[in-house]
Tab-separated table of C-alpha atoms in Angstrom:
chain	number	residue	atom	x	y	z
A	17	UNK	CA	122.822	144.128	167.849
A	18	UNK	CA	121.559	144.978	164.608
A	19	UNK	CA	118.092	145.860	163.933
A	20	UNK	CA	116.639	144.706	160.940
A	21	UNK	CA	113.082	145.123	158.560
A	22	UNK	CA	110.316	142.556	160.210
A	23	UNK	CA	108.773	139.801	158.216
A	24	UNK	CA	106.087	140.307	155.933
A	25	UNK	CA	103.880	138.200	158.449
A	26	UNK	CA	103.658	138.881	162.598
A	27	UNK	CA	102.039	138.829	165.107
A	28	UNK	CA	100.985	142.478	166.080
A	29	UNK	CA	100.314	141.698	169.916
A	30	UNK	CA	100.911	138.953	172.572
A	31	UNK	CA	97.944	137.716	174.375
A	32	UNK	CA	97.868	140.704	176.982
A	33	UNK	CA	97.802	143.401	174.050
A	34	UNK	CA	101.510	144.389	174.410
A	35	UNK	CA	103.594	144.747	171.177
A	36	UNK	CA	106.014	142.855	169.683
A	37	UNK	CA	109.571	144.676	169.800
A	38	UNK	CA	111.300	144.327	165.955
A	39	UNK	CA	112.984	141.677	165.129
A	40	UNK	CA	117.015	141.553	165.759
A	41	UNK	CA	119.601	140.269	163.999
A	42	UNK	CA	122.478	137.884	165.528
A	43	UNK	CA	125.028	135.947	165.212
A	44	UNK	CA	124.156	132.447	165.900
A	45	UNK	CA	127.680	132.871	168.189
A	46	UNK	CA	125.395	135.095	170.485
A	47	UNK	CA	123.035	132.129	170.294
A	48	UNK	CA	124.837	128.697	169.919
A	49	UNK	CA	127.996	126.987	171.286
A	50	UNK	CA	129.531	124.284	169.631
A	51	UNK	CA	129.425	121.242	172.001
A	52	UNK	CA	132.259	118.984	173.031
A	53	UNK	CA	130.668	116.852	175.513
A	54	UNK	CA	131.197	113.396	175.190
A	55	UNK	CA	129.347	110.408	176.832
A	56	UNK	CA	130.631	109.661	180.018
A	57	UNK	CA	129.080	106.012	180.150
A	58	UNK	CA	126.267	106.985	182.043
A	59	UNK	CA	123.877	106.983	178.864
A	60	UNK	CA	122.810	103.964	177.462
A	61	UNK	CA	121.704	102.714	173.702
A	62	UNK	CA	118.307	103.182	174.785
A	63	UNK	CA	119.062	106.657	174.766
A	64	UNK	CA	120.720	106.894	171.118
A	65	UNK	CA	119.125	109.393	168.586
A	66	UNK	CA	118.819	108.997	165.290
A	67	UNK	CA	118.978	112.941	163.718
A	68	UNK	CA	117.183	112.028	160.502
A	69	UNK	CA	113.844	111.458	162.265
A	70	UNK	CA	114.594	112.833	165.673
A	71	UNK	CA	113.590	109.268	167.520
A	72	UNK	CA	115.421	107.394	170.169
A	73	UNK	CA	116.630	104.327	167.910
A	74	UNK	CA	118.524	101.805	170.415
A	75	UNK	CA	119.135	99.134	167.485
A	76	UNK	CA	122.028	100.048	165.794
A	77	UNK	CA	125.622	97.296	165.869
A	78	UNK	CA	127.502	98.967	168.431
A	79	UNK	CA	130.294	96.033	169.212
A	80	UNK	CA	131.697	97.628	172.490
A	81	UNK	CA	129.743	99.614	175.423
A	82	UNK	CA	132.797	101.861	175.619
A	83	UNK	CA	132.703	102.785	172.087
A	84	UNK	CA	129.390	104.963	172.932
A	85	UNK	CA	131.511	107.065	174.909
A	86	UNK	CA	132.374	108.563	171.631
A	87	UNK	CA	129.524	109.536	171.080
A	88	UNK	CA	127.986	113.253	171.781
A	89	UNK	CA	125.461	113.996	174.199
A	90	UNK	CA	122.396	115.682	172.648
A	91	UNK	CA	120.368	117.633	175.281
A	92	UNK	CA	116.788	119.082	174.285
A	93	UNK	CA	117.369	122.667	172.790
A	94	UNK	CA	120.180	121.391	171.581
A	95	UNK	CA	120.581	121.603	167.423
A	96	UNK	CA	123.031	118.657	165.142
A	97	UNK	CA	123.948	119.422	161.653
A	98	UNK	CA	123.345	116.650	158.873
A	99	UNK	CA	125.499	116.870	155.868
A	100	UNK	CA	123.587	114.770	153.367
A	101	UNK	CA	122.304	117.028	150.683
A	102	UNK	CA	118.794	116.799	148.990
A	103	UNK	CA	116.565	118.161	146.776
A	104	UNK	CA	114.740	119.393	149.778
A	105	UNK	CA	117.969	120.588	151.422
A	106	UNK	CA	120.611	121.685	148.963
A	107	UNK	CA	123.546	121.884	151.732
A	108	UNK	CA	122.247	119.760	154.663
A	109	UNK	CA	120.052	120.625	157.387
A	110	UNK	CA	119.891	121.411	160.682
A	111	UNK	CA	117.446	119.787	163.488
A	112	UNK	CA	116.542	121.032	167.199
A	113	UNK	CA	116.345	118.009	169.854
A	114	UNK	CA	112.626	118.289	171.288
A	115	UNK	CA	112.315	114.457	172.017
A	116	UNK	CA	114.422	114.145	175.303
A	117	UNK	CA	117.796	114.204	176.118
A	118	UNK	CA	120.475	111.480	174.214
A	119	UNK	CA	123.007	111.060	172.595
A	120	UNK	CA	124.080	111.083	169.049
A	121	UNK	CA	127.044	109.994	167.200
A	122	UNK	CA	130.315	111.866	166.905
A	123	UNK	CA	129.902	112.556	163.015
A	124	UNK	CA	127.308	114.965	164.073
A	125	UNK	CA	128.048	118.728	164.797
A	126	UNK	CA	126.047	119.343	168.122
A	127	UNK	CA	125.416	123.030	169.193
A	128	UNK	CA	124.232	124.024	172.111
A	129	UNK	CA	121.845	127.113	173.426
A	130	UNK	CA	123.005	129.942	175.320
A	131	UNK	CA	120.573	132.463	175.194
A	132	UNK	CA	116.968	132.174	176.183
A	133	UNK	CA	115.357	130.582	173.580
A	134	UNK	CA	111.696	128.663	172.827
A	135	UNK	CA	111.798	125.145	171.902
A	136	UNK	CA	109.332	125.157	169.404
A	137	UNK	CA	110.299	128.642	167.236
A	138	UNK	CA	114.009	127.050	166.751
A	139	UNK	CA	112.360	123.374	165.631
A	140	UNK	CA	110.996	125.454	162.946
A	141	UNK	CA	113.382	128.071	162.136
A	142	UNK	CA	116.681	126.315	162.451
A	143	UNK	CA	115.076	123.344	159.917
A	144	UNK	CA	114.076	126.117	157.457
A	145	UNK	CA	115.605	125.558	154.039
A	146	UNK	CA	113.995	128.838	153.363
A	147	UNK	CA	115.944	130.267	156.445
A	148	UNK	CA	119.287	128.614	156.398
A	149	UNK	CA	120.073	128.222	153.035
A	150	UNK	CA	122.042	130.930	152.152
A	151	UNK	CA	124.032	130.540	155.661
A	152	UNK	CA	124.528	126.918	154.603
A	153	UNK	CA	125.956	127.822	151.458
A	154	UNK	CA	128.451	130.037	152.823
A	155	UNK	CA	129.612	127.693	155.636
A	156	UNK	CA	129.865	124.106	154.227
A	157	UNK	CA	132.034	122.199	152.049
A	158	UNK	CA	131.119	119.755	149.571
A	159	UNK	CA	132.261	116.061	149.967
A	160	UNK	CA	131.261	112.832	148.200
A	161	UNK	CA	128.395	112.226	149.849
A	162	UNK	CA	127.528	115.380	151.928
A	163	UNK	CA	128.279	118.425	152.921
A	164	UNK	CA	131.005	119.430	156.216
A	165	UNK	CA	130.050	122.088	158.472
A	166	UNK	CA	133.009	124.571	158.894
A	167	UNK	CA	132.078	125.773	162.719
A	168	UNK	CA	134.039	129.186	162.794
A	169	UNK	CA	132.419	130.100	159.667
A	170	UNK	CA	128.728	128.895	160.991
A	171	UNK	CA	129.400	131.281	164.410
A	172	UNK	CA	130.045	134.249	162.081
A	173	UNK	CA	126.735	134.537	160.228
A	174	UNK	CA	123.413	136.207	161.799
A	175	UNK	CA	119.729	135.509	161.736
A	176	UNK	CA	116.708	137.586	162.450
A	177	UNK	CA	115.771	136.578	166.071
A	178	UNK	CA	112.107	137.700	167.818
A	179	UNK	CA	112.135	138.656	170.940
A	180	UNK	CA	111.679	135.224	173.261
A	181	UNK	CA	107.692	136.533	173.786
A	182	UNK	CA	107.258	136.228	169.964
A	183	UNK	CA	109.035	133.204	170.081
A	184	UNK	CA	106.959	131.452	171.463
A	185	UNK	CA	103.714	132.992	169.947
A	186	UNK	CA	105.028	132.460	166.564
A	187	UNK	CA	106.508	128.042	167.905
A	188	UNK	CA	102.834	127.963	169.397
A	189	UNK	CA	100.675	128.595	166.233
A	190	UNK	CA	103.077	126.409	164.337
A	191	UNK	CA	103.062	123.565	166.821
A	192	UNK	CA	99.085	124.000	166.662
A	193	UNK	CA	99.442	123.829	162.619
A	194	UNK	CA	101.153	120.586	162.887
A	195	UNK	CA	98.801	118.744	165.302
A	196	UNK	CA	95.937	119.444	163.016
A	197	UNK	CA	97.692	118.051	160.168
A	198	UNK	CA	98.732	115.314	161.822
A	199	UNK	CA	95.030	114.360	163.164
A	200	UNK	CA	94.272	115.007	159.480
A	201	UNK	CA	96.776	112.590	158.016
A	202	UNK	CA	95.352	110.001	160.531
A	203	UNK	CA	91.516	110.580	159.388
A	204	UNK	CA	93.384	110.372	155.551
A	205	UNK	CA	94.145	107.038	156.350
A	206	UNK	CA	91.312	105.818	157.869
A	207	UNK	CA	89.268	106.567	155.082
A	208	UNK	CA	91.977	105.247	152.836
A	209	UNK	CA	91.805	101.845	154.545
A	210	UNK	CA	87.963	102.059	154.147
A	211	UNK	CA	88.161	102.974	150.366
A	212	UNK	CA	90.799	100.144	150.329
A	213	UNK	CA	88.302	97.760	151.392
A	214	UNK	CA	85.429	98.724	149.786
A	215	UNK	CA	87.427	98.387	146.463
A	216	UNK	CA	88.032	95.012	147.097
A	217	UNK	CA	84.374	93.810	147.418
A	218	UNK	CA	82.688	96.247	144.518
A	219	UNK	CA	85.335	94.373	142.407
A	220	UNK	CA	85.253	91.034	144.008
A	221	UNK	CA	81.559	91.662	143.096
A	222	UNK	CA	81.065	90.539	146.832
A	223	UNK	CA	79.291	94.186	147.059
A	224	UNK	CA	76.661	95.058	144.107
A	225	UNK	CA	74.441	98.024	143.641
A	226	UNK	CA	71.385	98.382	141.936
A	227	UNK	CA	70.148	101.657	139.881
A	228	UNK	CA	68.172	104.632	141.150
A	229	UNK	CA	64.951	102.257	140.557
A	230	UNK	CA	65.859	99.212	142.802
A	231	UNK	CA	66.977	97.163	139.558
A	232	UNK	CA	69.425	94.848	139.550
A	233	UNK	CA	72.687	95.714	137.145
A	234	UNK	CA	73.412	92.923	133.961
A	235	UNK	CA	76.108	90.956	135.287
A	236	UNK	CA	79.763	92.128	134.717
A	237	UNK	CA	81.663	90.400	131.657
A	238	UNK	CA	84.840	89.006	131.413
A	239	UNK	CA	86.903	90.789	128.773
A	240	UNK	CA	91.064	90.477	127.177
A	241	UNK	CA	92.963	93.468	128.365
A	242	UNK	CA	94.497	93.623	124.749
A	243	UNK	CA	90.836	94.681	123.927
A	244	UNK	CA	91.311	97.721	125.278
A	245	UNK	CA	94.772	98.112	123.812
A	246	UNK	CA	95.979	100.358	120.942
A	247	UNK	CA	99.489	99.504	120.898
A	248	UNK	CA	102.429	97.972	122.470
A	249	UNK	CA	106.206	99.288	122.813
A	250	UNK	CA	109.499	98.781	124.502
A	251	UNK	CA	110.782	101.948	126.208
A	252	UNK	CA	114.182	103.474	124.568
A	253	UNK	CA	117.401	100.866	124.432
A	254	UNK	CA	120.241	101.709	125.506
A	255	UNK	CA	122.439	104.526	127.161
A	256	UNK	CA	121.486	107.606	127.761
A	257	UNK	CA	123.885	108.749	130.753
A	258	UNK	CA	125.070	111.945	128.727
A	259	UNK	CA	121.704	112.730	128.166
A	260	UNK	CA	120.836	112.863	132.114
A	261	UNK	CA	119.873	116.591	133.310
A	262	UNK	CA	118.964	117.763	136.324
A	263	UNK	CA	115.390	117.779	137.935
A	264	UNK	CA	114.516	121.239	137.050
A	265	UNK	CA	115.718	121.299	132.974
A	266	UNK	CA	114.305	117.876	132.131
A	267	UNK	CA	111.992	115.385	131.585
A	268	UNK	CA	111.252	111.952	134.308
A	269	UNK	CA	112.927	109.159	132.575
A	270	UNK	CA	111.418	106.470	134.378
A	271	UNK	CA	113.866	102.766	134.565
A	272	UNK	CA	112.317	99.532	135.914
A	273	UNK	CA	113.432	100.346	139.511
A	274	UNK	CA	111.032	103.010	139.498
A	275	UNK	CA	107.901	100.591	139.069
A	276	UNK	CA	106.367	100.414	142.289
A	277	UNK	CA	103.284	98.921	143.306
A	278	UNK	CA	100.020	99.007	140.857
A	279	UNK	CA	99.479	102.914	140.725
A	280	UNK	CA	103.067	103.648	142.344
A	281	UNK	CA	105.997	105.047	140.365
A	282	UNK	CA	108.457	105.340	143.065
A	283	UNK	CA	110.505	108.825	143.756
A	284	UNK	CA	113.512	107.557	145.504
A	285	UNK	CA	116.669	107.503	142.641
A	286	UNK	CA	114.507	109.119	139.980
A	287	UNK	CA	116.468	110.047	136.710
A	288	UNK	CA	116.088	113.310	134.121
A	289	UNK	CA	116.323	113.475	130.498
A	290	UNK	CA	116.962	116.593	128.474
A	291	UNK	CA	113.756	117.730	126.293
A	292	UNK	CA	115.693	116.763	123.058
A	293	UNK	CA	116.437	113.453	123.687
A	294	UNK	CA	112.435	113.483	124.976
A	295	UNK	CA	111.574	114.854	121.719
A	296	UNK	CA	113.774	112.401	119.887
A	297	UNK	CA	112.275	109.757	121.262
A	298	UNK	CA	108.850	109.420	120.532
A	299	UNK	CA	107.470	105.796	120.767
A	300	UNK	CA	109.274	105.741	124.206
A	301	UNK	CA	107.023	108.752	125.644
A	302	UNK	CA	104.063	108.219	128.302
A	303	UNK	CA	100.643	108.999	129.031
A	304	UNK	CA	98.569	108.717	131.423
A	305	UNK	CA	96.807	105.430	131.479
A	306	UNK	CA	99.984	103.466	130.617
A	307	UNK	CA	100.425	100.127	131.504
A	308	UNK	CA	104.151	99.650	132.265
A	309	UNK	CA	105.607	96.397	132.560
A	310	UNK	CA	109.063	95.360	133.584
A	311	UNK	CA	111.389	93.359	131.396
A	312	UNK	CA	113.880	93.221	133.717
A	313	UNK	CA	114.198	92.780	137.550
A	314	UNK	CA	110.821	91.708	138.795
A	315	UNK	CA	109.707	90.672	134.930
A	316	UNK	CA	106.390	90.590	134.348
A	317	UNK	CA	105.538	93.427	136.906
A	318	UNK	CA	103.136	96.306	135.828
A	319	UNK	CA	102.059	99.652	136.839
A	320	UNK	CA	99.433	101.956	136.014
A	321	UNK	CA	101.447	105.681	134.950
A	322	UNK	CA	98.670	107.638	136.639
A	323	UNK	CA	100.936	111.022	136.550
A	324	UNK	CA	99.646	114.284	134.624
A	325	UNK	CA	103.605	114.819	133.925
A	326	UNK	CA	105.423	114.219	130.254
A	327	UNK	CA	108.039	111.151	131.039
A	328	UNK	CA	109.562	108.812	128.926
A	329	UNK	CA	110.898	105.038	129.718
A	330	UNK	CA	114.061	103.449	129.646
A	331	UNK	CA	113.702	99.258	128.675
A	332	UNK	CA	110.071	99.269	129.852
A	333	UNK	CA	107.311	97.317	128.291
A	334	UNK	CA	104.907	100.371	126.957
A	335	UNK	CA	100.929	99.460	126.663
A	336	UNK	CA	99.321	101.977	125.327
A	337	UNK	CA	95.224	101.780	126.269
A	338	UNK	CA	92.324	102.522	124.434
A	339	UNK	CA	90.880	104.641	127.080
A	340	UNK	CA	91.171	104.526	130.615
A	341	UNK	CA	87.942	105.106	132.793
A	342	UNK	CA	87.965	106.001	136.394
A	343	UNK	CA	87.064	103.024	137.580
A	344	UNK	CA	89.767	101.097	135.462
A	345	UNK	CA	91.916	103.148	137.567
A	346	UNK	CA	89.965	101.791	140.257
A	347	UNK	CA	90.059	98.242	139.722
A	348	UNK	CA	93.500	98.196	139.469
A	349	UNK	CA	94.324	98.801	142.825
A	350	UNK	CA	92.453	95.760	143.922
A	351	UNK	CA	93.691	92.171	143.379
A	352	UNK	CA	91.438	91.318	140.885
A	353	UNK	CA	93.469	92.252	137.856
A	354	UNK	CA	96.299	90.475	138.060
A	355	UNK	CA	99.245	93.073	137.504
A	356	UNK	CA	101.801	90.532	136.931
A	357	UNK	CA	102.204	89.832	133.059
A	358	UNK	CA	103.810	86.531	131.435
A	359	UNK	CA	105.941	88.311	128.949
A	360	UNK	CA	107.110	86.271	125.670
A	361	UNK	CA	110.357	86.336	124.401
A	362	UNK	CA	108.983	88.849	121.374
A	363	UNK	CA	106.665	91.467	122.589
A	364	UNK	CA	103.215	91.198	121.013
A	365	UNK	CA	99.803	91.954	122.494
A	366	UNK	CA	98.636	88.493	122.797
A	367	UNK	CA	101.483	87.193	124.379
A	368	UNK	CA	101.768	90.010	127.225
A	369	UNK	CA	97.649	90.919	127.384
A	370	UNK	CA	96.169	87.330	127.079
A	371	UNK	CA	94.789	87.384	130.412
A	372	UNK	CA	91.382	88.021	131.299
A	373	UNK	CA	89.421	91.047	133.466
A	374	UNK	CA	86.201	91.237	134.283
A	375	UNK	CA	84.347	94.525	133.890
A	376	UNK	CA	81.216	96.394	134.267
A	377	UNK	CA	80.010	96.349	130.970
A	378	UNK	CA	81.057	99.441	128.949
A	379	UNK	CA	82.784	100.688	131.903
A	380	UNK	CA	86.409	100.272	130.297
């Protein structure tokens, strides 16, 4: 066994003062087997793991109770490659089982651990981009849609390894890390739901305030939306496939099935434009405050662009505001703006922004 430099973070001691040994680095043959064992019947659909979210998922079409004897058994401890490339995982990933033990389907390499090992340090490590990557590279090979795992190859490569007392020192913190998000994310949403419905009755007006003297407010106004409008254009025409770059050399070229819902420009099958064809195409670029409206698809829909980033549009309906105030951006989200526009066969403000808001006055 190889010994190798020690991260630039540990843990001096464990919990009874003793230190840590230096890290060691092995082959992940020392560490894994590949795993041939196949269902023998005895485990149900109930039991079937999907890898992409490590969760028992029992509804998937399987048309025969034999044909899950195909598939592998997945033990906790046990790790299954998946070959579908991202931008968060160049060359696939891999994923520890710590939900129970299943079964997953054949197209899955499963590996198995043979040397002591602490469930929670491998959840982490193993999943690392950070810490695979370069082992990934070396021991895939791209297809269509993913990448294949090339076992022998996998075997052959090493990784820095703790000793089994670190382990689980370094699996514990992390595991404690992740709880406390996790209780975070669920205050988060809480008060998200609250915001959500005190939006709704400021701008219902069912709520009203009064200023710092007890007085009441003047009454809100109803006001056009093409008001507050300076201009209206149609994103660029056309094709622009040669122009596509990737994520890192380009600009967000955003196409009508990236309009999500009121503030939401959605992620999922995002496209990249070079900066000259950006450049090139001015009346086409975005800014924050945008209204963007579909012409296409769900016509009529619109989004608030609410993103600090330069992007440009692809056959979108551009409306360029005046000036966009916090709580515009706030009333939006509710349903009293209507964010569904009629659009007329020309574009032209009066046609797409005759409908009506109504507005604190001077707010907008």
């Amino acid at each position: 066994m190889e010994k190798a430099k020690a991260p630039e973070l540990r843990f001096q001691k464990d919990d009874n003062g003793q230190s840590f040994p230096d890290w060691e680095k092995k082959k992940f043959s020392m560490l894994y087997k590949k795993s041939t064992e196949k269902n023998d019947g005895s485990i149900g659909i109930d039991k079937n793991i999907t890898v992409a979210t490590m969760q028992f998922k029992p509804d998937i079409g399987v048309s025969k109770k034999d044909y899950l004897k195909t598939y592998n058994t997945f033990n906790v401890g046990d790790i299954a490659f998946e070959g579908h490339h991202s931008k968060e995982f160049k060359f696939g990933r891999f994923v520890e089982n710590d939900i129970g033990n299943g079964i997953v389907s054949h197209i899955f390499s499963v590996f198995r651990p043979i040397a002591p090992y602490d469930l929670q340090f491998w959840k982490y490590a193993i999943h690392s981009e950070k810490v695979m990557q370069r082992t990934l590279s070396r021991t895939t090979k791209a297809s269509t849609m993913m990448h294949d795992l090339v076992t022998k190859d996998f075997l052959k490569e090493s990784i820095l390894v703790p000793s089994l007392r670190e382990q689980k020192k370094i699996g514990d913190f992390l595991l404690t890390l992740d709880r406390r998000i996790s209780l975070s994310d669920k205050k988060l949403g809480t008060l998200q739901n609250i915001k959500k419905g005190m939006l709704q009755k400021i701008f219902s007006q069912e709520l009203r305030f009064k200023d710092d003297d007890g007085n009441e407010f003047p009454a809100w106004e109803a006001d056009r939306l093409v008001t507050k409008c300076r201009q209206i254009n149609v994103g660029f025409v056309g094709t622009c496939d040669k122009y596509y770059v990737d994520s890192d050399s380009g600009v967000l070229m955003i196409r009508t099935g990236n309009l999500g819902d009121k503030l939401n420009i959605r992620s999922d099958n995002v496209k990249y434009i070079s900066y000259e064809f950006h450049d090139r195409n001015k009346k086409s670029q975005l800014q924050q405050g945008d209204i963007l409206i579909a012409r296409h698809g769900n016509q009529g829909h619109g989004v608030l662009y609410t993103l600090p980033e330069p992007a440009n549009a692809l056959n979108i309906v551009i409306v360029n505001v005046c000036s966009i105030s916090p709580i515009f951006q706030l009333a939006w989200q509710t349903d009293n703006i209507d964010t569904n526009f009629c659009l007329p066969s020309r574009i032209g403000s009066g046609g797409i922004l005759d409908g009506k808001i109504v507005c604190c006055r001077g707010s907008f």
